[in-house]
mmCIF file of C-alpha atoms and ligand atoms in Angstrom:
data_model
loop_
_atom_site.group_PDB
_atom_site.id
_atom_site.type_symbol
_atom_site.label_atom_id
_atom_site.label_comp_id
_atom_site.label_asym_id
_atom_site.label_seq_id
_atom_site.Cartn_x
_atom_site.Cartn_y
_atom_site.Cartn_z
ATOM 1 C CA UNK A 1 -24.892 -25.806 -6.964
ATOM 2 C CA UNK A 2 -21.690 -27.911 -6.992
ATOM 3 C CA UNK A 3 -19.892 -28.627 -3.733
ATOM 4 C CA UNK A 4 -16.189 -27.763 -4.000
ATOM 5 C CA UNK A 5 -13.866 -30.677 -3.213
ATOM 6 C CA UNK A 6 -11.404 -29.345 -0.636
ATOM 7 C CA UNK A 7 -8.572 -30.953 1.255
ATOM 8 C CA UNK A 8 -7.285 -30.136 4.742
ATOM 9 C CA UNK A 9 -3.686 -28.912 4.970
ATOM 10 C CA UNK A 10 -1.373 -27.554 7.668
ATOM 11 C CA UNK A 11 -2.152 -23.917 8.551
ATOM 12 C CA UNK A 12 1.154 -22.689 7.124
ATOM 13 C CA UNK A 13 -0.083 -21.201 3.861
ATOM 14 C CA UNK A 14 -0.843 -17.520 3.487
ATOM 15 C CA UNK A 15 -3.738 -16.675 1.220
ATOM 16 C CA UNK A 16 -4.555 -13.054 1.821
ATOM 17 C CA UNK A 17 -5.552 -11.036 -1.230
ATOM 18 C CA UNK A 18 -3.485 -7.919 -0.729
ATOM 19 C CA UNK A 19 -3.362 -4.499 -2.381
ATOM 20 C CA UNK A 20 0.122 -3.361 -3.352
ATOM 21 C CA UNK A 21 1.430 -0.058 -2.066
ATOM 22 C CA UNK A 22 4.891 1.455 -2.013
ATOM 23 C CA UNK A 23 5.362 3.338 1.249
ATOM 24 C CA UNK A 24 7.370 6.567 1.026
ATOM 25 C CA UNK A 25 9.143 7.849 4.124
ATOM 26 C CA UNK A 26 11.670 10.500 5.149
ATOM 27 C CA UNK A 27 15.133 9.388 6.257
ATOM 28 C CA UNK A 28 16.945 11.284 9.048
ATOM 29 C CA UNK A 29 18.939 13.281 6.455
ATOM 30 C CA UNK A 30 15.773 14.329 4.616
ATOM 31 C CA UNK A 31 16.258 11.931 1.703
ATOM 32 C CA UNK A 32 13.376 9.716 0.583
ATOM 33 C CA UNK A 33 13.042 5.968 1.054
ATOM 34 C CA UNK A 34 10.523 3.645 -0.588
ATOM 35 C CA UNK A 35 9.513 0.037 0.143
ATOM 36 C CA UNK A 36 6.569 -2.141 -0.925
ATOM 37 C CA UNK A 37 4.080 -2.954 1.823
ATOM 38 C CA UNK A 38 1.059 -5.093 1.007
ATOM 39 C CA UNK A 39 -0.314 -5.648 4.489
ATOM 40 C CA UNK A 40 -2.664 -2.738 3.936
ATOM 41 C CA UNK A 41 -6.294 -2.355 4.919
ATOM 42 C CA UNK A 42 -8.722 0.231 6.278
ATOM 43 C CA UNK A 43 -10.968 0.889 9.273
ATOM 44 C CA UNK A 44 -12.880 3.777 10.844
ATOM 45 C CA UNK A 45 -12.900 5.695 14.103
ATOM 46 C CA UNK A 46 -16.164 7.614 13.589
ATOM 47 C CA UNK A 47 -16.874 10.617 11.444
ATOM 48 C CA UNK A 48 -16.564 10.684 7.681
ATOM 49 C CA UNK A 49 -12.957 9.768 7.163
ATOM 50 C CA UNK A 50 -11.307 6.424 7.540
ATOM 51 C CA UNK A 51 -7.973 5.124 8.777
ATOM 52 C CA UNK A 52 -5.428 3.420 6.561
ATOM 53 C CA UNK A 53 -3.980 0.354 8.302
ATOM 54 C CA UNK A 54 -0.484 -0.817 7.403
ATOM 55 C CA UNK A 55 1.563 -3.491 9.107
ATOM 56 C CA UNK A 56 5.320 -4.004 9.094
ATOM 57 C CA UNK A 57 7.509 -6.669 10.652
ATOM 58 C CA UNK A 58 11.147 -6.587 11.729
ATOM 59 C CA UNK A 59 13.383 -3.529 11.919
ATOM 60 C CA UNK A 60 13.236 -2.257 8.337
ATOM 61 C CA UNK A 61 14.066 1.387 7.657
ATOM 62 C CA UNK A 62 10.542 2.142 6.478
ATOM 63 C CA UNK A 63 9.187 1.063 9.860
ATOM 64 C CA UNK A 64 11.855 3.029 11.744
ATOM 65 C CA UNK A 65 11.054 6.121 9.662
ATOM 66 C CA UNK A 66 7.315 5.835 10.314
ATOM 67 C CA UNK A 67 7.954 5.350 14.051
ATOM 68 C CA UNK A 68 10.273 8.391 14.111
ATOM 69 C CA UNK A 69 8.354 10.854 11.899
ATOM 70 C CA UNK A 70 4.756 9.628 12.210
ATOM 71 C CA UNK A 71 4.078 10.345 8.522
ATOM 72 C CA UNK A 72 4.294 8.475 5.217
ATOM 73 C CA UNK A 73 2.833 8.252 1.744
ATOM 74 C CA UNK A 74 1.125 5.120 0.412
ATOM 75 C CA UNK A 75 1.570 4.966 -3.358
ATOM 76 C CA UNK A 76 -0.690 2.480 -5.146
ATOM 77 C CA UNK A 77 1.272 0.153 -7.434
ATOM 78 C CA UNK A 78 -0.156 -0.240 -10.946
ATOM 79 C CA UNK A 79 1.096 -3.048 -13.173
ATOM 80 C CA UNK A 80 3.497 -0.704 -15.007
ATOM 81 C CA UNK A 81 5.230 -0.113 -11.628
ATOM 82 C CA UNK A 82 6.172 -3.774 -11.015
ATOM 83 C CA UNK A 83 9.887 -3.202 -11.748
ATOM 84 C CA UNK A 84 9.871 -0.410 -9.133
ATOM 85 C CA UNK A 85 8.079 -2.542 -6.558
ATOM 86 C CA UNK A 86 10.395 -5.491 -7.124
ATOM 87 C CA UNK A 87 13.445 -3.250 -6.904
ATOM 88 C CA UNK A 88 12.375 -1.393 -3.751
ATOM 89 C CA UNK A 89 11.403 -4.696 -2.119
ATOM 90 C CA UNK A 90 14.716 -6.399 -2.814
ATOM 91 C CA UNK A 91 16.875 -3.577 -1.429
ATOM 92 C CA UNK A 92 17.204 -2.476 2.184
ATOM 93 C CA UNK A 93 17.790 1.187 2.960
ATOM 94 C CA UNK A 94 20.440 0.200 5.499
ATOM 95 C CA UNK A 95 22.575 -1.016 2.549
ATOM 96 C CA UNK A 96 22.464 2.373 0.816
ATOM 97 C CA UNK A 97 20.212 4.646 -1.235
ATOM 98 C CA UNK A 98 17.818 2.894 -3.632
ATOM 99 C CA UNK A 99 19.038 4.673 -6.741
ATOM 100 C CA UNK A 100 19.628 1.725 -9.067
ATOM 101 C CA UNK A 101 16.466 2.297 -11.116
ATOM 102 C CA UNK A 102 14.988 5.539 -12.531
ATOM 103 C CA UNK A 103 11.962 7.085 -10.780
ATOM 104 C CA UNK A 104 10.875 10.594 -9.925
ATOM 105 C CA UNK A 105 9.696 11.916 -6.592
ATOM 106 C CA UNK A 106 7.631 14.934 -5.508
ATOM 107 C CA UNK A 107 6.582 16.146 -2.094
ATOM 108 C CA UNK A 108 3.102 15.558 -0.689
ATOM 109 C CA UNK A 109 0.464 18.255 -1.004
ATOM 110 C CA UNK A 110 -0.835 18.045 2.583
ATOM 111 C CA UNK A 111 2.096 16.424 4.431
ATOM 112 C CA UNK A 112 5.872 16.646 4.011
ATOM 113 C CA UNK A 113 6.280 13.130 2.624
ATOM 114 C CA UNK A 114 7.916 11.821 -0.565
ATOM 115 C CA UNK A 115 5.475 10.623 -3.240
ATOM 116 C CA UNK A 116 6.100 8.663 -6.429
ATOM 117 C CA UNK A 117 5.166 10.588 -9.583
ATOM 118 C CA UNK A 118 4.222 7.357 -11.365
ATOM 119 C CA UNK A 119 1.524 6.327 -8.887
ATOM 120 C CA UNK A 120 -2.138 6.725 -9.868
ATOM 121 C CA UNK A 121 -3.427 6.980 -6.289
ATOM 122 C CA UNK A 122 -1.462 8.415 -3.365
ATOM 123 C CA UNK A 123 -2.531 8.614 0.281
ATOM 124 C CA UNK A 124 -0.749 11.109 2.534
ATOM 125 C CA UNK A 125 -0.966 9.699 6.063
ATOM 126 C CA UNK A 126 -0.208 10.523 9.681
ATOM 127 C CA UNK A 127 -0.113 7.794 12.311
ATOM 128 C CA UNK A 128 -2.920 8.023 14.881
ATOM 129 C CA UNK A 129 -2.548 4.683 16.711
ATOM 130 C CA UNK A 130 -0.182 1.753 16.644
ATOM 131 C CA UNK A 131 -0.202 -1.789 17.982
ATOM 132 C CA UNK A 132 2.674 -4.229 18.494
ATOM 133 C CA UNK A 133 2.264 -7.956 17.873
ATOM 134 C CA UNK A 134 5.587 -9.713 18.390
ATOM 135 C CA UNK A 135 8.084 -8.113 15.996
ATOM 136 C CA UNK A 136 5.346 -6.483 13.906
ATOM 137 C CA UNK A 137 3.843 -3.033 14.271
ATOM 138 C CA UNK A 138 0.457 -2.134 12.829
ATOM 139 C CA UNK A 139 -0.141 1.558 12.198
ATOM 140 C CA UNK A 140 -3.628 3.092 12.046
ATOM 141 C CA UNK A 141 -3.230 6.351 10.176
ATOM 142 C CA UNK A 142 -5.360 9.381 9.337
ATOM 143 C CA UNK A 143 -5.498 10.227 5.668
ATOM 144 C CA UNK A 144 -4.717 13.923 5.258
ATOM 145 C CA UNK A 145 -4.822 13.949 1.484
ATOM 146 C CA UNK A 146 -5.479 11.810 -1.551
ATOM 147 C CA UNK A 147 -4.015 12.436 -4.984
ATOM 148 C CA UNK A 148 -5.921 10.470 -7.609
ATOM 149 C CA UNK A 149 -5.420 9.946 -11.328
ATOM 150 C CA UNK A 150 -7.265 12.703 -13.198
ATOM 151 C CA UNK A 151 -9.034 10.083 -15.340
ATOM 152 C CA UNK A 152 -11.001 8.844 -12.292
ATOM 153 C CA UNK A 153 -14.468 10.330 -11.842
ATOM 154 C CA UNK A 154 -15.617 9.434 -8.302
ATOM 155 C CA UNK A 155 -19.211 10.444 -7.457
ATOM 156 C CA UNK A 156 -18.969 9.174 -3.871
ATOM 157 C CA UNK A 157 -16.610 7.481 -1.391
ATOM 158 C CA UNK A 158 -16.849 4.020 -2.897
ATOM 159 C CA UNK A 159 -17.228 4.940 -6.554
ATOM 160 C CA UNK A 160 -13.692 4.037 -7.577
ATOM 161 C CA UNK A 161 -13.190 2.192 -10.865
ATOM 162 C CA UNK A 162 -10.172 0.013 -10.131
ATOM 163 C CA UNK A 163 -9.738 -0.817 -13.810
ATOM 164 C CA UNK A 164 -8.462 2.752 -14.317
ATOM 165 C CA UNK A 165 -5.901 2.191 -11.542
ATOM 166 C CA UNK A 166 -4.810 -1.247 -12.860
ATOM 167 C CA UNK A 167 -3.521 -2.273 -9.390
ATOM 168 C CA UNK A 168 -1.120 -5.100 -8.682
ATOM 169 C CA UNK A 169 -2.786 -7.688 -6.432
ATOM 170 C CA UNK A 170 -0.404 -9.664 -4.247
ATOM 171 C CA UNK A 171 -0.680 -12.933 -2.366
ATOM 172 C CA UNK A 172 2.861 -14.242 -2.605
ATOM 173 C CA UNK A 173 2.707 -13.785 -6.378
ATOM 174 C CA UNK A 174 1.881 -10.711 -8.427
ATOM 175 C CA UNK A 175 -1.503 -10.643 -10.157
ATOM 176 C CA UNK A 176 -3.556 -8.097 -12.060
ATOM 177 C CA UNK A 177 -7.251 -7.304 -11.790
ATOM 178 C CA UNK A 178 -10.039 -8.859 -13.862
ATOM 179 C CA UNK A 179 -13.256 -7.255 -15.081
ATOM 180 C CA UNK A 180 -15.484 -4.721 -13.327
ATOM 181 C CA UNK A 181 -18.465 -6.888 -12.255
ATOM 182 C CA UNK A 182 -20.949 -4.339 -10.892
ATOM 183 C CA UNK A 183 -22.084 -2.437 -7.816
ATOM 184 C CA UNK A 184 -23.463 -3.478 -4.414
ATOM 185 C CA UNK A 185 -27.039 -4.687 -4.973
ATOM 186 C CA UNK A 186 -26.546 -5.729 -8.603
ATOM 187 C CA UNK A 187 -26.689 -9.397 -7.611
ATOM 188 C CA UNK A 188 -29.689 -9.373 -5.274
HETATM 189 C C1 LIG B 1 5.586 -7.638 -2.753
HETATM 190 C C2 LIG B 1 6.170 -7.288 -1.416
HETATM 191 C C3 LIG B 1 5.335 -7.020 -0.344
HETATM 192 C C4 LIG B 1 5.856 -6.708 0.920
HETATM 193 N N1 LIG B 1 5.006 -6.448 1.947
HETATM 194 C C5 LIG B 1 5.513 -6.168 3.179
HETATM 195 C C6 LIG B 1 4.637 -5.902 4.262
HETATM 196 O O1 LIG B 1 3.410 -5.866 4.119
HETATM 197 N N2 LIG B 1 5.181 -5.644 5.481
HETATM 198 C C7 LIG B 1 6.528 -5.644 5.683
HETATM 199 O O2 LIG B 1 6.967 -5.428 6.820
HETATM 200 N N3 LIG B 1 7.399 -5.870 4.657
HETATM 201 C C8 LIG B 1 6.918 -6.131 3.419
HETATM 202 N N4 LIG B 1 7.774 -6.357 2.366
HETATM 203 C C9 LIG B 1 9.225 -6.324 2.613
HETATM 204 C C10 LIG B 1 9.863 -4.957 2.428
HETATM 205 O O3 LIG B 1 9.394 -4.267 1.299
HETATM 206 C C11 LIG B 1 11.382 -5.152 2.299
HETATM 207 O O4 LIG B 1 11.870 -5.696 3.508
HETATM 208 C C12 LIG B 1 12.156 -3.893 1.949
HETATM 209 O O5 LIG B 1 13.454 -4.248 1.558
HETATM 210 C C13 LIG B 1 12.243 -2.921 3.104
HETATM 211 O O6 LIG B 1 12.957 -1.801 2.688
HETATM 212 P P1 LIG B 1 13.627 -0.759 3.732
HETATM 213 O O7 LIG B 1 14.678 -1.510 4.465
HETATM 214 O O8 LIG B 1 14.157 0.314 2.847
HETATM 215 O O9 LIG B 1 12.524 -0.305 4.624
HETATM 216 C C14 LIG B 1 7.263 -6.670 1.092
HETATM 217 C C15 LIG B 1 8.108 -6.920 0.002
HETATM 218 C C16 LIG B 1 7.574 -7.228 -1.229
HETATM 219 C C17 LIG B 1 8.501 -7.511 -2.384
#
């Protein structure tokens, strides 16, 4: 087995392979707001379900809305949604409604949150815990509902074929997914 030749560098680079979600929230006037958030992960608190973990820095509207209402949708971004993600991420709700690009919105099925019709996988979430680190807030949220693309056939919790979802992978640049390589145990 070859040894990789590495070099030591300052710890200023961020290499974190991130899933891309657009978070949908309710503004005070009932209108919808959307922003991309890629600091997204998962954990558990016992029982069958799991918690979606999202982290936001600064004072952005999306964070204020989640703090105020306690609910949000997390809409997975597929590669065909890149123009939407780029648009939502380059506009701030405080500068006005994000209506410069066409998209359609429905309401959640389990929670009163705005969801993007174009998304192939939508989580409907309610905040259970939060933690502050400097100017960032990390929200641990219960998943009340999932809307998944009808083409997915999931036999169990982890049987999700990401190639159907064609997610955008982010780590400072936008990437797409490669091949499906197998299941746990296939390489033992
Ligand atoms: C690809 C991408 C990923 C982002 N991920 C995050 C994130 O994980 N956390 C965060 O606080 N902001 C993140 N942002 C920044 C917000 O999306 C951005 O500040 C947005 O304008 C906020 O909109 P709002 O003011 O309507 O809430 C990301 C932006 C882009 C383009």
